[in-house]
Coordinates of C-alpha atoms and ligand atoms in Angstrom, one line a residue:
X11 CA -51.7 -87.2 11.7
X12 CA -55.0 -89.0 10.7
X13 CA -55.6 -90.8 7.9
X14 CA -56.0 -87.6 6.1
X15 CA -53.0 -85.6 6.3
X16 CA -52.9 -84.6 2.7
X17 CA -56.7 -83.8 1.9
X18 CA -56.4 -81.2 5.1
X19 CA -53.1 -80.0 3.8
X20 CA -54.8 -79.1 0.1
X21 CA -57.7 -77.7 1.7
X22 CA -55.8 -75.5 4.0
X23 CA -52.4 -75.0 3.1
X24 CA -52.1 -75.1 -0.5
X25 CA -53.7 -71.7 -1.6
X26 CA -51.1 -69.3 -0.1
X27 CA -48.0 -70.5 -2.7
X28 CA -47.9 -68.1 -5.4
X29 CA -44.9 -65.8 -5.7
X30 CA -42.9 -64.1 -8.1
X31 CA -40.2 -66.6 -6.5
X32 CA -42.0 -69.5 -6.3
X33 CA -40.7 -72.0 -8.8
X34 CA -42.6 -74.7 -6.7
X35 CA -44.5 -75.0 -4.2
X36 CA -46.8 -77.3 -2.0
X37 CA -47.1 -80.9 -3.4
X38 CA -43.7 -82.5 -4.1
X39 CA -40.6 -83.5 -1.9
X40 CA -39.1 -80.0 -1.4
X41 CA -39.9 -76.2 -2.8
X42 CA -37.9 -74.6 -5.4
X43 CA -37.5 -70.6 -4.9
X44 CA -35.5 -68.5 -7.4
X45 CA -33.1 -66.1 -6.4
X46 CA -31.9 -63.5 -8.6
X47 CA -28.3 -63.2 -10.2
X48 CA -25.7 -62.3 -7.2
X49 CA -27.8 -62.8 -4.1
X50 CA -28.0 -65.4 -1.1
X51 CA -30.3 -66.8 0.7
X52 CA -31.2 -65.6 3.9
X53 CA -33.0 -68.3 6.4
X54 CA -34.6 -68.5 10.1
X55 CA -37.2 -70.9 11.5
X56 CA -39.1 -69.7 14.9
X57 CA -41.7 -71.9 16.7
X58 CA -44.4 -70.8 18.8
X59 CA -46.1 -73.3 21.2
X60 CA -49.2 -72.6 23.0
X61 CA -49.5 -71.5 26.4
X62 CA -45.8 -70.6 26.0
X63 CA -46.1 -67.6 22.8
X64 CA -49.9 -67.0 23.4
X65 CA -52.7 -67.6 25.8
X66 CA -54.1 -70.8 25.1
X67 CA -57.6 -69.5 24.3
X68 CA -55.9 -67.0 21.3
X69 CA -58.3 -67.4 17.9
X70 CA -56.4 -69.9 15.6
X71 CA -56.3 -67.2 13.3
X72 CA -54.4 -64.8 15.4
X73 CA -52.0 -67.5 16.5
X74 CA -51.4 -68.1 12.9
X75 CA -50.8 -64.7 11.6
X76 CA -48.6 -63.8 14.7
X77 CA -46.3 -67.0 14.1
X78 CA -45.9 -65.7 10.4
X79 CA -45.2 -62.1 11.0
X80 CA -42.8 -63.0 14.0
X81 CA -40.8 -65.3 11.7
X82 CA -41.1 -62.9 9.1
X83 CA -39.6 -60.0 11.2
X84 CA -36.1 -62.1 11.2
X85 CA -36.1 -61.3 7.9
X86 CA -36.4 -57.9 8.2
X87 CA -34.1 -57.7 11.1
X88 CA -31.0 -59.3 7.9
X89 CA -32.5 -56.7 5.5
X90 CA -34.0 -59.8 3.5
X91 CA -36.0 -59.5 0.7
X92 CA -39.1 -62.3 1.5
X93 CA -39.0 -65.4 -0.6
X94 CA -41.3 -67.6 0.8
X95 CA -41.8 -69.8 3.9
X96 CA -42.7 -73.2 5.3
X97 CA -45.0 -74.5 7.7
X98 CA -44.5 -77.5 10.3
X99 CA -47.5 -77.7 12.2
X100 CA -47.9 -79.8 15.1
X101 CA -51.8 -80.5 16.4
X102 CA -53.5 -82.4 19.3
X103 CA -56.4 -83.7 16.4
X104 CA -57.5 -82.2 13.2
X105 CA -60.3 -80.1 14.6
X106 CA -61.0 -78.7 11.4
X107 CA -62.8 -75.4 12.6
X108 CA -59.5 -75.0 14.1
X109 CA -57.6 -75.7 11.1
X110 CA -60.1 -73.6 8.7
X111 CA -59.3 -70.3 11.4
X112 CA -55.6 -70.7 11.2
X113 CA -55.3 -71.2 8.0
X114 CA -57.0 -67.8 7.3
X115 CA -54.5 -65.9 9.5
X116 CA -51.9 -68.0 7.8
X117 CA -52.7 -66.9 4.5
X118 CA -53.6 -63.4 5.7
X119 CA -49.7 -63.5 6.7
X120 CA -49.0 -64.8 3.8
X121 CA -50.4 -62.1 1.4
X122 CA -49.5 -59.1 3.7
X123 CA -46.2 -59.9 4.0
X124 CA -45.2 -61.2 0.1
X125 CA -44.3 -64.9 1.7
X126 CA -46.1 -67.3 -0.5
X127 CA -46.4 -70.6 1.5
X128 CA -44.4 -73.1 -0.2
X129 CA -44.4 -76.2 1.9
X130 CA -44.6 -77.8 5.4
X131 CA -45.1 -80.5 7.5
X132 CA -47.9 -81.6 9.3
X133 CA -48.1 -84.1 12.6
X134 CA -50.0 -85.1 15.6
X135 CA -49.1 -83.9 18.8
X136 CA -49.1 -80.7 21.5
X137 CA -50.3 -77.6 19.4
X138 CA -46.9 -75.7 17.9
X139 CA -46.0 -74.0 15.3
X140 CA -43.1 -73.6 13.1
X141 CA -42.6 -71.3 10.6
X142 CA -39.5 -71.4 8.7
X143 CA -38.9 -68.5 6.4
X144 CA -36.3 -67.6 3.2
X145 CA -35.3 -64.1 1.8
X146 CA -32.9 -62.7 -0.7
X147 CA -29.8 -60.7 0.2
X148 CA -27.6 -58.9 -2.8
X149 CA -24.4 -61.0 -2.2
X150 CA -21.7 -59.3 0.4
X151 CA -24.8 -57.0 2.2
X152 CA -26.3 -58.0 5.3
X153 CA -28.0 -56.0 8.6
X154 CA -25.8 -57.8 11.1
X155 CA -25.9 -57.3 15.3
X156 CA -22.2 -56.6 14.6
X157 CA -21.4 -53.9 13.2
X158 CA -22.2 -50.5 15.7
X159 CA -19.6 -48.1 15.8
X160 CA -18.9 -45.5 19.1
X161 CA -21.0 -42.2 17.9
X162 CA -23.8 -44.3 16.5
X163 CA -27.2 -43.1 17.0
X164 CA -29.9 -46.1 17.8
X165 CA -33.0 -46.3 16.4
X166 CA -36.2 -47.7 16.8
X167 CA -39.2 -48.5 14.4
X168 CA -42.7 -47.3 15.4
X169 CA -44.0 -47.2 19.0
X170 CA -42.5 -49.9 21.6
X171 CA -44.6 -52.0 24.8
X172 CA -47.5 -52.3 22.9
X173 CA -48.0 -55.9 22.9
X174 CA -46.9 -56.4 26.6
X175 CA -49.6 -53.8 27.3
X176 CA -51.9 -55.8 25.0
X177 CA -50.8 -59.5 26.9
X178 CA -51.4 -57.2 30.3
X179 CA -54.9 -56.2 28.6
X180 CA -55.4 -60.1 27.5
X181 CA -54.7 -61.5 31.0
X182 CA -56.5 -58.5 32.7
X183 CA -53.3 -56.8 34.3
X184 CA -54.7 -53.5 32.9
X185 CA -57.8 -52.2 31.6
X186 CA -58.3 -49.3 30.0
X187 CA -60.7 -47.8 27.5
X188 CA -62.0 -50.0 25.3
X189 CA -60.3 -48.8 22.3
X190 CA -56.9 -48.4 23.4
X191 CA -57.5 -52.0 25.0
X192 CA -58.6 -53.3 21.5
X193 CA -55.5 -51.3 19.6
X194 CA -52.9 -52.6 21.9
X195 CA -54.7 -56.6 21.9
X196 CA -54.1 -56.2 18.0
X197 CA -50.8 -54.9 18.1
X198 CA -49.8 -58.4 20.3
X199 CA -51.9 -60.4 17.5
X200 CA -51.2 -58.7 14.4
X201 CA -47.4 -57.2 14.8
X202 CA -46.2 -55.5 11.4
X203 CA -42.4 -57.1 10.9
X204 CA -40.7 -53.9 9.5
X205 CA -39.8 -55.4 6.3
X206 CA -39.4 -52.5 4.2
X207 CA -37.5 -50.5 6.3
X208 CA -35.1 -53.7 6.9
X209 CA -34.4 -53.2 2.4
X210 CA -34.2 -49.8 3.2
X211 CA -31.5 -49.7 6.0
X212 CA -29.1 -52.1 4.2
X213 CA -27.2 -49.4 2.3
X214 CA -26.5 -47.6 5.7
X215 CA -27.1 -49.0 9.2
X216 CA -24.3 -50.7 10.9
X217 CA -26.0 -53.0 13.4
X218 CA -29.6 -54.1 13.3
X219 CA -32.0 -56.6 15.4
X220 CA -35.7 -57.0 15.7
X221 CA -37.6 -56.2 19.2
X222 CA -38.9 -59.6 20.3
X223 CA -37.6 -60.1 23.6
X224 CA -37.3 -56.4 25.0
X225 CA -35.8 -53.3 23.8
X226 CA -32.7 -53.4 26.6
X227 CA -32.5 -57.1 25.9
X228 CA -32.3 -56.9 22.1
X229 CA -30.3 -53.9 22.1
X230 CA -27.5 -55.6 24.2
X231 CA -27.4 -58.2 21.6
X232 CA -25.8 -55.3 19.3
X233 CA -23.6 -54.4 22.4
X234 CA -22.2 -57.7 22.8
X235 CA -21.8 -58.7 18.8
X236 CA -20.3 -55.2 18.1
X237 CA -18.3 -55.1 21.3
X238 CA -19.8 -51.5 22.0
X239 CA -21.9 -50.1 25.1
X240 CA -25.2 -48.9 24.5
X241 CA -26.6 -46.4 26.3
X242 CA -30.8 -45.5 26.4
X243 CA -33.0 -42.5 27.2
X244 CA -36.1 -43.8 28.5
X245 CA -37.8 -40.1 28.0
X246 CA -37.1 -40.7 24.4
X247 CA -38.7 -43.9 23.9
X248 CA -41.9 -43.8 21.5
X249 CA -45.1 -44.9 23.0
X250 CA -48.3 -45.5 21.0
X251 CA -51.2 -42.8 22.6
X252 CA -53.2 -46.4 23.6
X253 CA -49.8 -47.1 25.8
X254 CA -49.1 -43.5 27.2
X255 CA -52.8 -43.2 28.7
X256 CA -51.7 -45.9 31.1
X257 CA -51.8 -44.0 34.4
X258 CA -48.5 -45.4 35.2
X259 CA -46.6 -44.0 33.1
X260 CA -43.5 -45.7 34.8
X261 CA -45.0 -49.3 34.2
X262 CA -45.6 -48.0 30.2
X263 CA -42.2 -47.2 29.9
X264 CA -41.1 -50.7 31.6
X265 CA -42.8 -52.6 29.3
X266 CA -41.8 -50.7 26.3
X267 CA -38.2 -51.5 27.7
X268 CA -38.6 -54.8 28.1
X269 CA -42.0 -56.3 27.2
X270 CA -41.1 -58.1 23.9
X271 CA -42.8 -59.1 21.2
X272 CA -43.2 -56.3 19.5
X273 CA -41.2 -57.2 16.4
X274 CA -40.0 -53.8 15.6
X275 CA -36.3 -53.3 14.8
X276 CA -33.5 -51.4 17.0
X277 CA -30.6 -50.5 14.6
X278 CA -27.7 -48.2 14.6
X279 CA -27.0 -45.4 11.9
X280 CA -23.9 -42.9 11.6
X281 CA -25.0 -39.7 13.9
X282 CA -25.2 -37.5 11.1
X283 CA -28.3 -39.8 9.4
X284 CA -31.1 -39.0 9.1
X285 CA -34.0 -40.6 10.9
X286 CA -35.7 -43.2 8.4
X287 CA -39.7 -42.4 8.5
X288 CA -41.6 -43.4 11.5
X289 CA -38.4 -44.3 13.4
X290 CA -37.5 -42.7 16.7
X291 CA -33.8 -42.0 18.1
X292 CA -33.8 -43.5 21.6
X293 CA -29.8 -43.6 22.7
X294 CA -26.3 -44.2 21.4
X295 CA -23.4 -46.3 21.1
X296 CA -20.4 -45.9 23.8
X297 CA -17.5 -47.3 24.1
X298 CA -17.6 -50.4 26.7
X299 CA -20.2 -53.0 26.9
X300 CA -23.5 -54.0 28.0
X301 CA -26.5 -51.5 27.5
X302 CA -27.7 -48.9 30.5
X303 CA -30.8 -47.1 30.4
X304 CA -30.4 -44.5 33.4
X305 CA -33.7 -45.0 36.3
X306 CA -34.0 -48.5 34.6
X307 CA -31.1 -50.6 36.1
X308 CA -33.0 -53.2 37.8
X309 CA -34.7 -54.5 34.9
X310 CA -33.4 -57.6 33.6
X311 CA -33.5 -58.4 29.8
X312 CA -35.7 -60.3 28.1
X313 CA -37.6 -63.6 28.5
X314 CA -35.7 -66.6 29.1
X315 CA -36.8 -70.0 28.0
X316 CA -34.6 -72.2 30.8
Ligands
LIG430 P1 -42.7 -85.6 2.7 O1 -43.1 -87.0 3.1 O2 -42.0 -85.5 1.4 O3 -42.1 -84.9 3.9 P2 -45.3 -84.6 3.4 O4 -46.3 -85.8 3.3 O5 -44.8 -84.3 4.7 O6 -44.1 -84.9 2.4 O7 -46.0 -83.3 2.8 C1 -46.6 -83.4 1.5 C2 -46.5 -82.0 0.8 O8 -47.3 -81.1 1.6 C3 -45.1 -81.5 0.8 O9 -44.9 -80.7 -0.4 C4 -45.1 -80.6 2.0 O10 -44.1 -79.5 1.9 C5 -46.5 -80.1 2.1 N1 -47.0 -79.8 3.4 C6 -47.1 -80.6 4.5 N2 -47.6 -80.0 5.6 C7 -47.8 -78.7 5.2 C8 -48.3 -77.5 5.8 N3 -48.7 -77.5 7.1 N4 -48.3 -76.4 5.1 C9 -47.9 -76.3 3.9 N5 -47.5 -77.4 3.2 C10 -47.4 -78.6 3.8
LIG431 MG1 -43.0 -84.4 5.7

């Protein structure tokens, strides 16, 4: 980076440390977070590069809050209490409008989602972002993709396709009314990593993952780690009102099968739970493998980098 790497790293990136376990932050060679007595630490990093994770003309804000809260929503996938996270940031020059608008979504992340910013890295290059991300776990407890039994019921947080509809609204694949066009553009921008329900689910789920690559993709992760078959009802799946005025209501239901990024979680409970609060039962676990979702077979899962 320029000259100045450090003065635009305290004017952007050094407001968004403080944490309850932040024992310290930005400024020195590494962090320090505390965790409490008996836990562990939980840890993912996810990148985002443009062109790739967002359309290149995004706000810098949006691309910052959506690399946060997509990082974040590994740690709700584990049932991870938020810690903190660092930032390695990759830019083509220090275009400082830029920097100013990111940061904002950054620290908007930040605050929303309890994950002070604790430290980073910052070079020149292609525009990417990394976000890596720490959480507590009580020792011996996780929300693992293995885990489902036969007789589970799965689960899914909130409303699926959403922010393929709002990519399809972005590139101008579909267009409907304005506001359910501006609702589903927000829900791609500003996804809501399930956080609280991940805490909440630790005590009693037996497989969990977060939706980012697809509902039938992420939900044959579970098959394949739990050695189980997973089989969806696409009638059940919950779709956002925005997302069931499309007048397709087949192409609705594809992408809320297999649109990605929509970073809420697919997890398995006993069949005599009951259904956690905005969380929808969309199929079961069978013995066998692989996930089927009957009138769906030719979809293929998820979004392959190579
Ligand atoms: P080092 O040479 O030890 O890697 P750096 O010069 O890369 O240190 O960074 C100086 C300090 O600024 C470190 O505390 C680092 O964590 C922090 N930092 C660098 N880039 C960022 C960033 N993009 N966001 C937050 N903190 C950052
Ligand atoms: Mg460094």
């Amino acid at each position: 980076m320029p000259a100045d790497e450090f003065s635009l790293i305290a004017r952007y990136f050094s407001a968004f440390g403080a944490g309850p376990a932040v024992a310290l932050g930005v400024g020195d060679d590494c962090a320090i977070l505390a965790l409490e007595p008996g836990e562990r630490l939980a840890t993912s990093v996810d990148t985002v590069v443009a062109g790739v994770h967002f359309p290149p003309d995004s706000l810098p804000e949006d691309v910052g809050y959506r690399a946060v809260a997509a990082a974040a929503s590994d740690l709700a996938a584990m049932g991870a209490r938020p810690l903190g996270m660092t930032l390695a940031l990759t830019l083509p020059d220090a275009d400082e409008l830029w920097l100013h608008s990111f940061s904002q979504g950054v620290g908007a992340a930040a605050s929303a989602l309890a994950l002070p910013l604790v430290g980073g890295d910052t070079t020149r290059g292609p525009l990417t972002v990394s976000v890596q991300v720490f959480g507590a776990l009580p020792a011996g407890k996780a929300l693992l993709r293995a885990g489902a039994q036969v007789g589970d019921a799965v689960y899914v947080s909130g409303t699926l396709g959403d922010a393929a509809g709002g990519l399809a609204v972005l590139e101008g694949r579909y267009r409907p009314e304005p506001e359910a066009a501006e609702y589903l553009e927000q829900r791609f921008f500003r996804p809501l990593p399930r956080l609280q329900l991940g805490m909440l689910l630790l005590d009693d789920a037996h497989a969990a993952i977060d939706i980012s690559d697809g509902l039938l993709a992420d939900a044959g992760h579970i098959a394949a780690a739990s050695g189980v078959g997973i089989r969806l009802d696409a009638g059940r799946l919950p779709l956002s009102p925005a997302l069931a005025s499309h007048p397709d209501r087949d192409q609705a239901l594809r992408w809320a099968l297999a649109g990605g990024d929509d970073y809420e979680l697919c997890f398995c409970l006993p069949p005599a739970a009951t259904a956690p609060a905005d969380c929808t039962r969309v199929g079961e676990v069978l013995a066998g493998g692989g996930v089927v979702c009957p009138g769906f077979d030719d979809l293929a899962g998820g979004y392959s980098h190579f």
